[in-house]
Amino acid sequence: MELNTPNKSHLISTPLSQFEDSPVFNYINNLSPIELVKSVHSSDQSLNSLAFSSPPSVFASPKLVSQRDTRSFLTRRQFLDPSKHGLSQVKDANSTSEGVSAAVKLSNSSAEQLGRLASSSSAKEVTAEPLNEQLELAIELPEALKCDIASPDKNIAPLDAIRTDTETEKGDKSNEKHFSYESEKNLRKICRIEQSEDEAGVDWVTLVSNVADAFYFESSVIEEHSEEQKLMVDPGTISFISNVLQIPQDNTNELENSNDYSEQETGETGTQSTGKNKEADKMPAVLSGTLLNKLVVNDVAAKVDVKGKKRESSCKQNRIRRLVFEMAGAHKKETACQESNAYPISVQSDSEVDHIEKHSTPRISMLSRKGIGLHLNALATTSSDCKVVKIATLSSTRQETKTGLVLCDNEDKVIENAPQTSTDVSDDFGISSPKVKRPKMEHVGAACKRCNCKRSKCLKLYCECFAAGLYCIEPCSCQDCFNKPAHEDTVLETRKQIESRNPLAFAPKVIRSTEFASEFGDETNKTPASARHKRGCNCKKSSCLKKYCECFQGGVGCSPNCRCEGCKNTFGSKNGVEENELEGVEPEELEKKFSDVTSRDMIEEGEEEHADRPIPSETARSSIQLPMTLGVRFSRSQPAFGASSQMCPSQKLGKEIFRQPKFETHLQAIPEEETPEVLNSSCPPANGVKSTSPNCKRISPPHQGFGSSAIWRSSRKLILRSVPPFPSLNSPHQQ
DNA sequence: GAGTTTGAAACT
DNA sequence: CAGTTTCAAACTC
């Protein structure tokens, strides 16, 4: 456990100094204050590696970078804190006796460093230790740390937090391997959880709907507000945050308990953790590892956590949340949606959390997946980066773990599978209608995605799971599947090969309208869909009115890039001309078509169509976009990703810019969070689904989120009324 | 659930 | 780059 600590300090200290000295470092710092901070943090903990390593693709977008920076603070802190805490904790533990071994392990120097870190992160909690050079690093952190410190529970929390941290670290170290391996399990579990969520979904949905406002608020708070502010803002939020933060720790604890990493006190919480919890915990741990942000939060949470033992339960939730946060933070940061998502959760009281846990977890899982997936993808692509991170800490190591890859993948797929995502989303929300759920169970599975590959070994893009960057899981009916953690190397290699051939192979297929517009110009804008398929479709017989069409499947209109024949994409024909044709053909026909396809699928309930079937592209878009933004979850997801890349990868833009994005991913993972644009485009169906669901309320937000342009038009009404979302996408025959 | 259709992915 | 084959999802019955 502690083994790493000395090394860490080592690694961290040297690298940092070096980096700082390097011209490059200076240059970077000059670029933006935020970066400077990052650098500092990173230096402190080795997070740097993370920061640097941060998945390129994901971070590619400048926006993301900025956002990240902000989050990077958090994440860094988290890392640092955890490690710090761990150290500090160790010290404390020593005093207490628990951490003795740890303390012993820690060399004086290492201990000092750790203490420094700890002090920086959470001065109160950690006794002020002599700050050395590292203090500088700490200094940068201060604000964030202060926030943590600010946490009311400091006094109390510290110990717990520390313990948890230490435990987490221990657990992490010991478990790192486990994580990698377990990560998948966790993911799967998450998926399962999601499914289970559906059951509880209703409550969750209600919560979500209720909290929607809070979400926005949250997001703003989280992102913008300093930690201190957070504390100031709301105990509840704080608790939430703390929970989130704690999750890792708690998780670690739980993990330890479950895993036998009992080295320490796991006893307190550990026993409680049930199988689910364990799973969830594991997942979180992994996630936490991957997500620095989570870590940061964790620190705070730890402090806050002190309050209650609810943590245990909350921890699980928190873990999930973390994932969400991480996802949001890492990916979107900006996207209010994510935050909102996270926030809502955070806002909830522990009891609420517990109550929600089930629900939230699934979502989270979804989100996490996405987020993770994205990260993972980035990581996968930049595995090296991840490795670098390892130096930092357990968390980093965790990131390295393959799980990350898995997650990333998931996201990708999700993104791609917009339609499914929609369904997934609906599921998430979905909780809503039971009807939806069932049909979606597939989706649920889809959420995780399920494939049915027989000859591709799930190592080709034919495999949705693989294409999405996800590992195949139980729900899959694939044969001779190599897309499993056990074959990680193979998977990664295959991915590389595919990417070498087509760098965008794993990039999101759908691109936002904006991006799109920028690239294509007005035309794209004209198209109804808010987003476009990056490569475009090549449909000849489906008229782009069936899921065979990726554009349609993604819930986006066809673009000039499409080589489709007889395009009648209800989301927007590839050419204005065609649209015109359609339109010209007649609004009526369009309506019919749209209604037939979309409406049928989407709007079953009726009136909706009204809305607007015709939907002028623009109107649709506008409506769509709005929804997206509104859709807490969705909006976030995309923004974050979009900005960063993950979410919305505009395909054309390039994976680099946006990786994630497949519709499905959005939907699946997060209807809430990520769905964003992509989802919007693709999601519509999902939305529709949800909307249909009895829980229209819930749905509405999602709808927004989904925002497929076309959908949205109808969505307006749909949202309010319960529209069946997308037609084909979700349901189906399904129906 | 089996069979067909479809279009992307992969291959040549 | 174009043509063909392979593949698995989407769809139909």
Coordinates of C-alpha atoms in Angstrom, one line a residue, chain A residues 21-504:
Chain A
D21 CA 11.8 24.2 -15.4
S22 CA 11.3 23.1 -18.9
P23 CA 10.5 25.7 -21.4
V24 CA 7.6 23.8 -22.5
F25 CA 6.2 23.8 -19.1
N26 CA 6.6 27.5 -18.9
Y27 CA 5.1 28.0 -22.2
I28 CA 2.1 26.0 -21.2
N29 CA 1.7 27.9 -18.0
N30 CA 1.8 31.1 -19.9
L31 CA -1.0 29.9 -22.1
S32 CA -3.4 29.7 -19.3
P33 CA -3.5 30.1 -15.6
I34 CA -5.5 27.0 -15.4
E35 CA -2.8 24.9 -16.9
L36 CA -0.4 26.3 -14.5
V37 CA -2.5 25.1 -11.8
K38 CA -2.7 21.8 -13.3
S39 CA 0.9 21.6 -13.7
V40 CA 1.3 22.4 -10.2
H41 CA -1.1 19.8 -9.1
S42 CA 0.3 17.4 -11.3
S43 CA 3.6 18.1 -10.1
D44 CA 2.4 17.5 -6.7
Q45 CA 1.1 14.3 -7.2
S46 CA 2.1 13.0 -10.4
L47 CA -1.2 13.9 -11.5
N48 CA 0.7 15.8 -13.9
S49 CA 1.2 12.8 -15.8
L50 CA -2.4 12.5 -15.9
A51 CA -2.9 16.0 -16.9
F52 CA -0.4 15.6 -19.6
S53 CA -1.5 12.2 -20.3
S54 CA -5.0 13.1 -20.4
P55 CA -6.4 11.5 -23.4
P56 CA -5.7 13.6 -26.3
S57 CA -8.7 12.9 -28.2
V58 CA -10.9 13.8 -25.5
F59 CA -9.1 16.8 -24.5
A60 CA -8.4 17.9 -27.9
S61 CA -10.9 20.6 -27.9
P62 CA -9.7 23.8 -26.3
K63 CA -12.9 24.2 -24.5
L64 CA -12.4 21.0 -22.8
V65 CA -9.0 22.0 -21.9
S66 CA -10.1 25.0 -20.2
Q67 CA -12.7 23.1 -18.4
R68 CA -10.5 20.4 -17.6
D69 CA -8.2 22.8 -16.1
T70 CA -10.8 23.8 -13.7
R71 CA -11.5 20.3 -13.1
S72 CA -8.0 19.3 -13.3
F73 CA -7.7 21.2 -10.1
L74 CA -10.3 19.1 -8.6
T75 CA -8.9 16.0 -10.0
R76 CA -5.5 16.8 -9.1
R77 CA -6.6 17.6 -5.7
Q78 CA -8.4 14.5 -5.6
F79 CA -5.4 12.6 -6.5
L80 CA -3.3 14.5 -4.3
D81 CA -5.7 14.5 -1.6
P82 CA -6.2 10.9 -1.8
S83 CA -2.6 10.3 -1.8
K84 CA -2.1 13.0 0.6
H85 CA -4.9 11.8 2.7
G86 CA -3.5 8.5 2.5
L87 CA -0.3 9.8 3.8
S88 CA -1.8 12.0 6.3
Q89 CA -4.1 9.3 7.1
V90 CA -1.3 7.0 7.5
K91 CA 0.1 9.3 10.0
D92 CA -3.1 9.6 11.7
A93 CA -3.5 5.9 11.4
N94 CA -0.2 5.5 13.0
S95 CA -1.3 7.5 15.9
T96 CA -4.5 5.5 16.0
S97 CA -2.7 2.3 15.2
E98 CA -4.5 1.4 12.1
G99 CA -2.2 2.9 9.8
V100 CA 0.9 1.8 11.6
S101 CA 2.0 -0.4 8.9
A102 CA 1.4 2.3 6.4
A103 CA 3.2 4.8 8.5
V104 CA 6.1 2.5 8.8
K105 CA 6.2 2.1 5.1
L106 CA 6.2 5.7 4.6
S107 CA 9.7 6.9 4.8
N108 CA 10.3 10.1 6.5
S109 CA 10.7 11.9 3.3
S110 CA 7.8 10.2 1.8
A111 CA 5.8 10.8 4.8
E112 CA 6.7 14.4 4.8
Q113 CA 5.8 14.7 1.2
L114 CA 2.6 13.1 1.8
G115 CA 2.0 15.1 4.8
R116 CA 2.6 18.1 2.7
L117 CA 0.3 17.1 0.2
A118 CA -2.3 16.3 2.7
S119 CA -1.8 19.5 4.4
S120 CA -2.2 21.3 1.2
S121 CA -5.2 19.4 0.3
S122 CA -6.8 19.4 3.6
A123 CA -4.8 21.4 6.0
K124 CA -7.1 20.9 8.9
E125 CA -7.5 17.3 8.5
V126 CA -3.9 16.7 8.1
T127 CA -1.8 18.2 10.7
A128 CA 0.2 20.9 9.2
E129 CA 3.3 19.2 8.1
P130 CA 6.4 20.9 7.1
L131 CA 6.0 22.0 3.6
N132 CA 8.9 21.7 1.5
E133 CA 9.3 22.3 -2.1
Q134 CA 6.2 20.6 -2.7
L135 CA 4.5 23.3 -0.9
E136 CA 4.6 25.2 -4.1
L137 CA 2.5 22.6 -5.6
A138 CA 0.3 22.6 -2.6
I139 CA 0.0 26.3 -2.9
E140 CA -1.7 26.1 -6.1
L141 CA -4.0 23.5 -4.8
P142 CA -4.9 25.6 -1.8
E143 CA -8.1 27.0 -3.1
A144 CA -9.4 23.7 -3.9
L145 CA -8.1 22.3 -0.7
K146 CA -9.4 25.2 1.2
C147 CA -12.7 24.2 0.0
D148 CA -12.2 20.8 1.2
I149 CA -11.0 22.2 4.4
A150 CA -13.8 24.5 4.5
S151 CA -16.1 21.6 4.7
P152 CA -17.9 21.8 7.9
D153 CA -17.0 18.3 8.9
K154 CA -13.4 18.8 8.6
N155 CA -12.7 18.1 12.1
I156 CA -14.6 15.0 12.2
A157 CA -14.3 14.0 8.7
P158 CA -10.6 14.2 8.5
L159 CA -9.9 11.0 10.2
D160 CA -12.5 9.1 8.4
A161 CA -11.6 10.7 5.2
I162 CA -8.0 9.9 5.8
R163 CA -8.8 6.5 6.6
T164 CA -10.8 6.1 3.6
D165 CA -8.2 7.6 1.6
T166 CA -5.5 5.4 2.9
E167 CA -7.6 2.5 2.5
T168 CA -8.4 3.5 -0.9
E169 CA -4.8 3.8 -1.7
K170 CA -4.1 0.5 -0.1
G171 CA -6.9 -1.0 -1.7
D172 CA -6.0 0.6 -5.0
K173 CA -2.5 -0.6 -4.9
S174 CA -3.3 -4.0 -3.8
N175 CA -6.2 -4.0 -6.0
E176 CA -4.9 -2.3 -9.0
K177 CA -4.7 -5.5 -10.8
H178 CA -8.0 -6.4 -9.5
F179 CA -9.3 -3.2 -10.7
S180 CA -8.3 -3.7 -14.2
Y181 CA -9.8 -7.1 -14.2
E182 CA -12.6 -6.2 -12.0
S183 CA -13.2 -3.0 -13.8
E184 CA -14.9 -4.9 -16.5
K185 CA -16.9 -6.7 -14.0
N186 CA -17.8 -3.5 -12.5
L187 CA -18.8 -2.2 -15.8
R188 CA -20.9 -5.1 -16.4
K189 CA -22.3 -4.8 -13.0
I190 CA -23.1 -1.3 -13.7
C191 CA -24.9 -2.3 -16.7
R192 CA -26.8 -4.7 -14.6
I193 CA -27.4 -2.2 -12.1
E194 CA -28.8 0.0 -14.7
Q195 CA -31.2 -2.7 -15.6
S196 CA -32.1 -3.1 -12.0
E197 CA -32.5 0.6 -11.9
D198 CA -35.2 0.5 -14.3
E199 CA -37.1 -1.2 -11.7
A200 CA -36.5 1.5 -9.3
G201 CA -36.3 3.8 -12.1
V202 CA -39.5 5.5 -11.3
D203 CA -38.2 7.0 -8.2
W204 CA -35.1 7.9 -9.8
V205 CA -36.9 9.5 -12.6
T206 CA -39.0 11.5 -10.3
L207 CA -36.0 12.6 -8.5
V208 CA -34.4 13.5 -11.6
S209 CA -37.3 15.5 -12.8
N210 CA -37.5 17.2 -9.5
V211 CA -33.9 17.8 -9.4
A212 CA -33.6 19.0 -12.9
D213 CA -33.5 22.5 -11.7
A214 CA -31.0 21.6 -9.2
F215 CA -28.9 20.0 -11.8
Y216 CA -28.4 23.2 -13.6
F217 CA -27.7 24.7 -10.4
E218 CA -25.4 22.0 -9.5
S219 CA -23.5 22.1 -12.6
S220 CA -22.9 25.7 -12.3
V221 CA -22.0 25.3 -8.7
I222 CA -19.7 22.5 -9.2
E223 CA -17.9 23.9 -12.1
E224 CA -17.9 27.5 -11.3
H225 CA -18.0 27.6 -7.6
S226 CA -15.0 27.0 -5.8
E227 CA -15.1 24.2 -3.4
E228 CA -15.5 26.7 -0.7
Q229 CA -18.5 28.0 -2.3
K230 CA -19.8 24.7 -2.6
L231 CA -19.5 24.2 1.1
M232 CA -21.0 27.5 1.6
V233 CA -23.7 26.8 -0.8
D234 CA -25.3 23.9 0.6
P235 CA -24.6 21.3 3.1
G236 CA -26.6 19.0 1.1
T237 CA -24.6 19.7 -2.0
I238 CA -21.5 19.4 0.0
S239 CA -22.6 16.2 1.4
F240 CA -23.3 15.1 -2.0
I241 CA -20.0 16.2 -3.1
S242 CA -18.5 14.6 -0.2
N243 CA -20.3 11.5 -1.1
V244 CA -19.0 11.6 -4.5
L245 CA -15.6 12.2 -3.2
Q246 CA -15.9 9.6 -0.7
I247 CA -17.1 7.2 -3.0
P248 CA -13.6 6.4 -3.9
Q249 CA -12.6 6.2 -0.5
D250 CA -15.6 4.4 0.6
N251 CA -15.3 2.4 -2.3
T252 CA -11.9 1.5 -1.5
N253 CA -13.1 0.6 1.9
E254 CA -15.8 -1.4 0.6
L255 CA -13.6 -2.9 -1.9
E256 CA -11.2 -3.8 0.7
N257 CA -14.0 -5.4 2.7
S258 CA -15.3 -7.2 -0.2
N259 CA -12.0 -8.0 -1.6
D260 CA -10.3 -8.9 1.5
Y261 CA -8.1 -6.0 1.3
S262 CA -9.2 -5.7 4.7
E263 CA -5.8 -4.6 5.6
Q264 CA -7.4 -1.8 7.4
E265 CA -10.4 -0.9 9.0
T266 CA -12.6 -1.8 6.3
G267 CA -14.6 -3.2 9.0
E268 CA -16.6 -0.2 9.5
T269 CA -18.3 0.1 6.2
G270 CA -17.1 -3.0 4.6
T271 CA -19.5 -5.4 6.1
Q272 CA -22.4 -3.6 4.8
S273 CA -21.3 -3.6 1.3
T274 CA -23.3 -6.2 -0.5
G275 CA -22.5 -7.8 -3.7
K276 CA -23.9 -4.9 -5.5
N277 CA -22.1 -2.6 -3.4
K278 CA -19.0 -4.4 -3.9
E279 CA -19.5 -4.3 -7.5
A280 CA -20.4 -0.8 -7.5
D281 CA -17.6 0.0 -5.3
K282 CA -15.2 -1.7 -7.5
M283 CA -16.5 0.2 -10.4
P284 CA -16.2 3.4 -8.7
A285 CA -12.8 2.6 -7.6
V286 CA -11.8 2.0 -11.1
L287 CA -13.6 4.9 -12.2
S288 CA -12.2 7.0 -9.5
G289 CA -8.9 5.8 -10.5
T290 CA -9.5 6.8 -14.0
L291 CA -11.0 10.1 -13.1
L292 CA -9.0 12.5 -11.3
N293 CA -11.9 14.6 -10.8
K294 CA -13.4 12.0 -8.8
L295 CA -10.5 11.9 -6.6
V296 CA -10.6 15.5 -6.0
V297 CA -14.1 15.3 -5.0
N298 CA -13.3 12.4 -2.9
D299 CA -11.2 14.4 -0.7
V300 CA -13.9 16.8 0.0
A301 CA -16.3 14.1 0.4
A302 CA -14.2 12.4 2.8
K303 CA -14.3 15.4 5.0
V304 CA -18.0 15.7 4.5
D305 CA -18.5 12.1 4.9
V306 CA -17.5 12.3 8.4
K307 CA -21.1 13.2 9.0
G308 CA -22.6 9.9 8.4
K309 CA -22.1 6.4 8.0
K310 CA -24.7 6.6 5.4
R311 CA -21.7 6.9 3.4
E312 CA -21.5 3.3 3.0
S313 CA -24.7 3.3 1.1
S314 CA -24.0 6.7 -0.2
C315 CA -20.6 5.6 -1.1
K316 CA -21.8 3.3 -3.6
Q317 CA -24.0 5.9 -4.9
N318 CA -21.2 8.2 -4.7
R319 CA -19.1 6.0 -6.7
I320 CA -21.5 6.0 -9.3
R321 CA -21.8 9.7 -9.0
R322 CA -18.2 9.9 -9.2
L323 CA -18.3 8.3 -12.4
V324 CA -20.8 10.7 -13.5
F325 CA -18.8 13.5 -12.3
E326 CA -15.8 12.2 -13.7
M327 CA -17.4 11.7 -16.9
A328 CA -18.9 15.1 -16.7
G329 CA -15.8 16.7 -15.5
A330 CA -13.4 15.0 -17.6
H331 CA -15.5 15.0 -20.6
K332 CA -17.7 17.8 -20.4
K333 CA -16.8 19.8 -17.5
E334 CA -18.6 22.6 -19.2
T335 CA -21.7 20.9 -19.8
A336 CA -24.0 21.9 -17.2
C337 CA -25.9 18.8 -17.8
Q338 CA -23.3 16.6 -16.4
E339 CA -22.9 18.6 -13.5
S340 CA -26.5 18.9 -13.2
N341 CA -26.7 15.3 -13.3
A342 CA -24.1 14.9 -10.8
Y343 CA -25.5 17.7 -8.9
P344 CA -28.9 16.5 -8.6
I345 CA -27.5 13.5 -7.1
S346 CA -25.2 15.4 -4.9
V347 CA -28.0 17.6 -3.9
Q348 CA -29.9 14.7 -2.6
S349 CA -29.5 14.0 0.9
D350 CA -27.8 10.9 1.9
S351 CA -31.1 9.3 2.6
E352 CA -32.2 10.4 -0.7
V353 CA -29.1 9.1 -2.2
D354 CA -29.6 5.8 -0.7
H355 CA -33.0 5.9 -2.0
I356 CA -31.8 6.8 -5.3
E357 CA -28.8 4.8 -5.3
K358 CA -30.2 2.1 -7.2
H359 CA -31.4 4.4 -9.8
S360 CA -28.6 6.6 -9.7
T361 CA -26.1 3.9 -10.0
P362 CA -27.4 2.7 -13.1
R363 CA -27.4 6.0 -14.5
I364 CA -24.1 6.6 -13.3
S365 CA -23.0 3.5 -14.6
M366 CA -24.2 4.6 -17.9
L367 CA -22.7 7.9 -17.5
S368 CA -19.6 6.6 -16.1
R369 CA -19.4 4.4 -19.0
K370 CA -19.6 7.1 -21.3
G371 CA -17.3 9.2 -19.4
I372 CA -15.1 6.4 -18.7
G373 CA -15.5 5.1 -22.1
L374 CA -14.3 8.3 -23.4
H375 CA -11.5 8.5 -21.1
L376 CA -10.7 5.1 -21.8
N377 CA -10.7 5.6 -25.4
A378 CA -8.5 8.4 -25.0
L379 CA -6.5 6.4 -22.7
A380 CA -6.6 3.5 -25.0
T381 CA -5.4 5.6 -27.8
T382 CA -3.0 7.2 -25.5
S383 CA -2.4 4.3 -23.3
S384 CA 1.0 5.7 -22.6
D385 CA -0.5 8.6 -21.0
C386 CA -2.4 6.5 -18.7
K387 CA 0.6 4.8 -17.7
V388 CA 2.3 7.9 -16.9
V389 CA -0.4 8.6 -14.6
K390 CA 0.2 5.5 -12.8
I391 CA 3.1 7.1 -11.2
A392 CA 0.8 9.4 -9.6
T393 CA -1.2 7.1 -7.5
L394 CA -3.5 4.3 -7.2
S395 CA -6.1 6.2 -8.9
S396 CA -3.8 6.7 -11.7
T397 CA -2.9 3.1 -11.8
R398 CA -6.5 2.4 -11.8
Q399 CA -6.9 4.5 -14.8
E400 CA -4.3 2.6 -16.4
T401 CA -6.2 -0.4 -15.9
K402 CA -7.8 -1.8 -18.8
T403 CA -11.1 -1.0 -17.4
G404 CA -10.6 2.4 -18.6
L405 CA -10.4 1.1 -22.0
V406 CA -13.5 -0.7 -21.6
L407 CA -15.3 2.2 -20.5
C408 CA -14.1 4.3 -23.2
D409 CA -15.2 1.9 -25.6
N410 CA -18.5 1.8 -24.2
E411 CA -18.9 5.4 -24.7
D412 CA -18.0 5.2 -28.2
K413 CA -20.4 2.7 -28.9
V414 CA -23.0 4.3 -27.1
I415 CA -22.5 7.3 -29.1
E416 CA -22.7 5.4 -32.2
N417 CA -25.7 3.6 -31.4
A418 CA -27.7 6.6 -31.0
P419 CA -30.9 4.8 -31.4
Q420 CA -30.2 2.5 -28.8
T421 CA -28.9 5.1 -26.7
S422 CA -32.1 6.7 -26.9
T423 CA -33.7 3.7 -25.7
D424 CA -31.1 3.4 -23.1
V425 CA -31.8 6.8 -22.1
S426 CA -35.3 6.1 -21.9
D427 CA -34.4 3.3 -19.8
D428 CA -32.4 5.4 -17.6
F429 CA -35.1 7.8 -17.3
G430 CA -37.1 5.2 -17.6
I431 CA -37.5 4.2 -15.8
S432 CA -40.3 5.6 -17.0
S433 CA -42.6 3.4 -18.7
P434 CA -42.5 -0.1 -18.0
K435 CA -43.3 -0.7 -21.5
V436 CA -40.2 1.1 -22.5
K437 CA -38.2 -0.7 -20.1
R438 CA -39.0 -4.0 -21.4
P439 CA -38.5 -3.3 -24.9
K440 CA -35.5 -1.7 -23.9
M441 CA -34.3 -4.4 -21.8
E442 CA -32.6 -5.0 -24.9
H443 CA -31.4 -1.6 -24.8
V444 CA -30.6 -1.9 -21.3
G445 CA -28.4 -4.6 -22.4
A446 CA -27.7 -2.2 -25.1
A447 CA -26.9 0.3 -22.6
C448 CA -24.0 -1.9 -22.1
K449 CA -24.5 -2.9 -25.6
R450 CA -24.9 -6.2 -26.6
C451 CA -23.7 -7.8 -29.6
N452 CA -24.5 -11.0 -31.4
C453 CA -21.3 -11.5 -33.3
K454 CA -20.6 -14.9 -34.5
R455 CA -17.6 -14.6 -36.8
S456 CA -15.9 -11.4 -36.0
K457 CA -14.8 -12.4 -32.6
C458 CA -16.0 -9.1 -31.6
L459 CA -12.8 -7.6 -32.8
K460 CA -14.2 -5.7 -35.7
L461 CA -16.3 -2.8 -36.1
Y462 CA -19.1 -5.1 -37.0
C463 CA -19.3 -5.6 -33.3
E464 CA -21.1 -2.8 -31.7
C465 CA -19.5 -3.4 -28.5
F466 CA -16.1 -3.3 -30.0
A467 CA -17.0 -0.4 -32.1
A468 CA -18.1 1.4 -29.0
G469 CA -14.9 0.7 -27.3
L470 CA -16.7 -1.6 -24.9
Y471 CA -15.9 -5.0 -23.8
C472 CA -18.5 -7.5 -24.4
I473 CA -20.5 -8.5 -21.4
E474 CA -22.8 -11.1 -20.3
P475 CA -25.8 -9.8 -22.2
C476 CA -23.9 -10.3 -25.4
S477 CA -24.6 -13.3 -27.4
C478 CA -21.4 -13.3 -29.2
Q479 CA -19.4 -16.4 -30.0
D480 CA -15.7 -16.8 -29.7
C481 CA -15.6 -13.4 -28.3
F482 CA -12.2 -11.8 -27.8
N483 CA -13.5 -8.5 -26.8
K484 CA -13.0 -9.2 -23.2
P485 CA -10.7 -7.9 -20.6
A486 CA -8.9 -11.2 -20.6
H487 CA -7.9 -10.4 -24.1
E488 CA -7.2 -6.8 -23.5
D489 CA -4.0 -6.8 -25.4
T490 CA -5.6 -8.3 -28.4
V491 CA -8.4 -5.8 -28.2
L492 CA -6.1 -2.9 -27.9
E493 CA -4.0 -4.1 -30.7
T494 CA -6.9 -4.6 -32.9
R495 CA -8.1 -1.2 -32.1
K496 CA -4.8 0.3 -33.0
Q497 CA -4.8 -1.5 -36.2
I498 CA -8.3 -0.3 -37.1
E499 CA -7.4 3.1 -36.1
S500 CA -4.3 3.0 -38.1
R501 CA -6.5 2.3 -41.1
N502 CA -9.1 4.7 -40.1
P503 CA -8.3 7.1 -37.4
L504 CA -11.9 7.9 -37.1

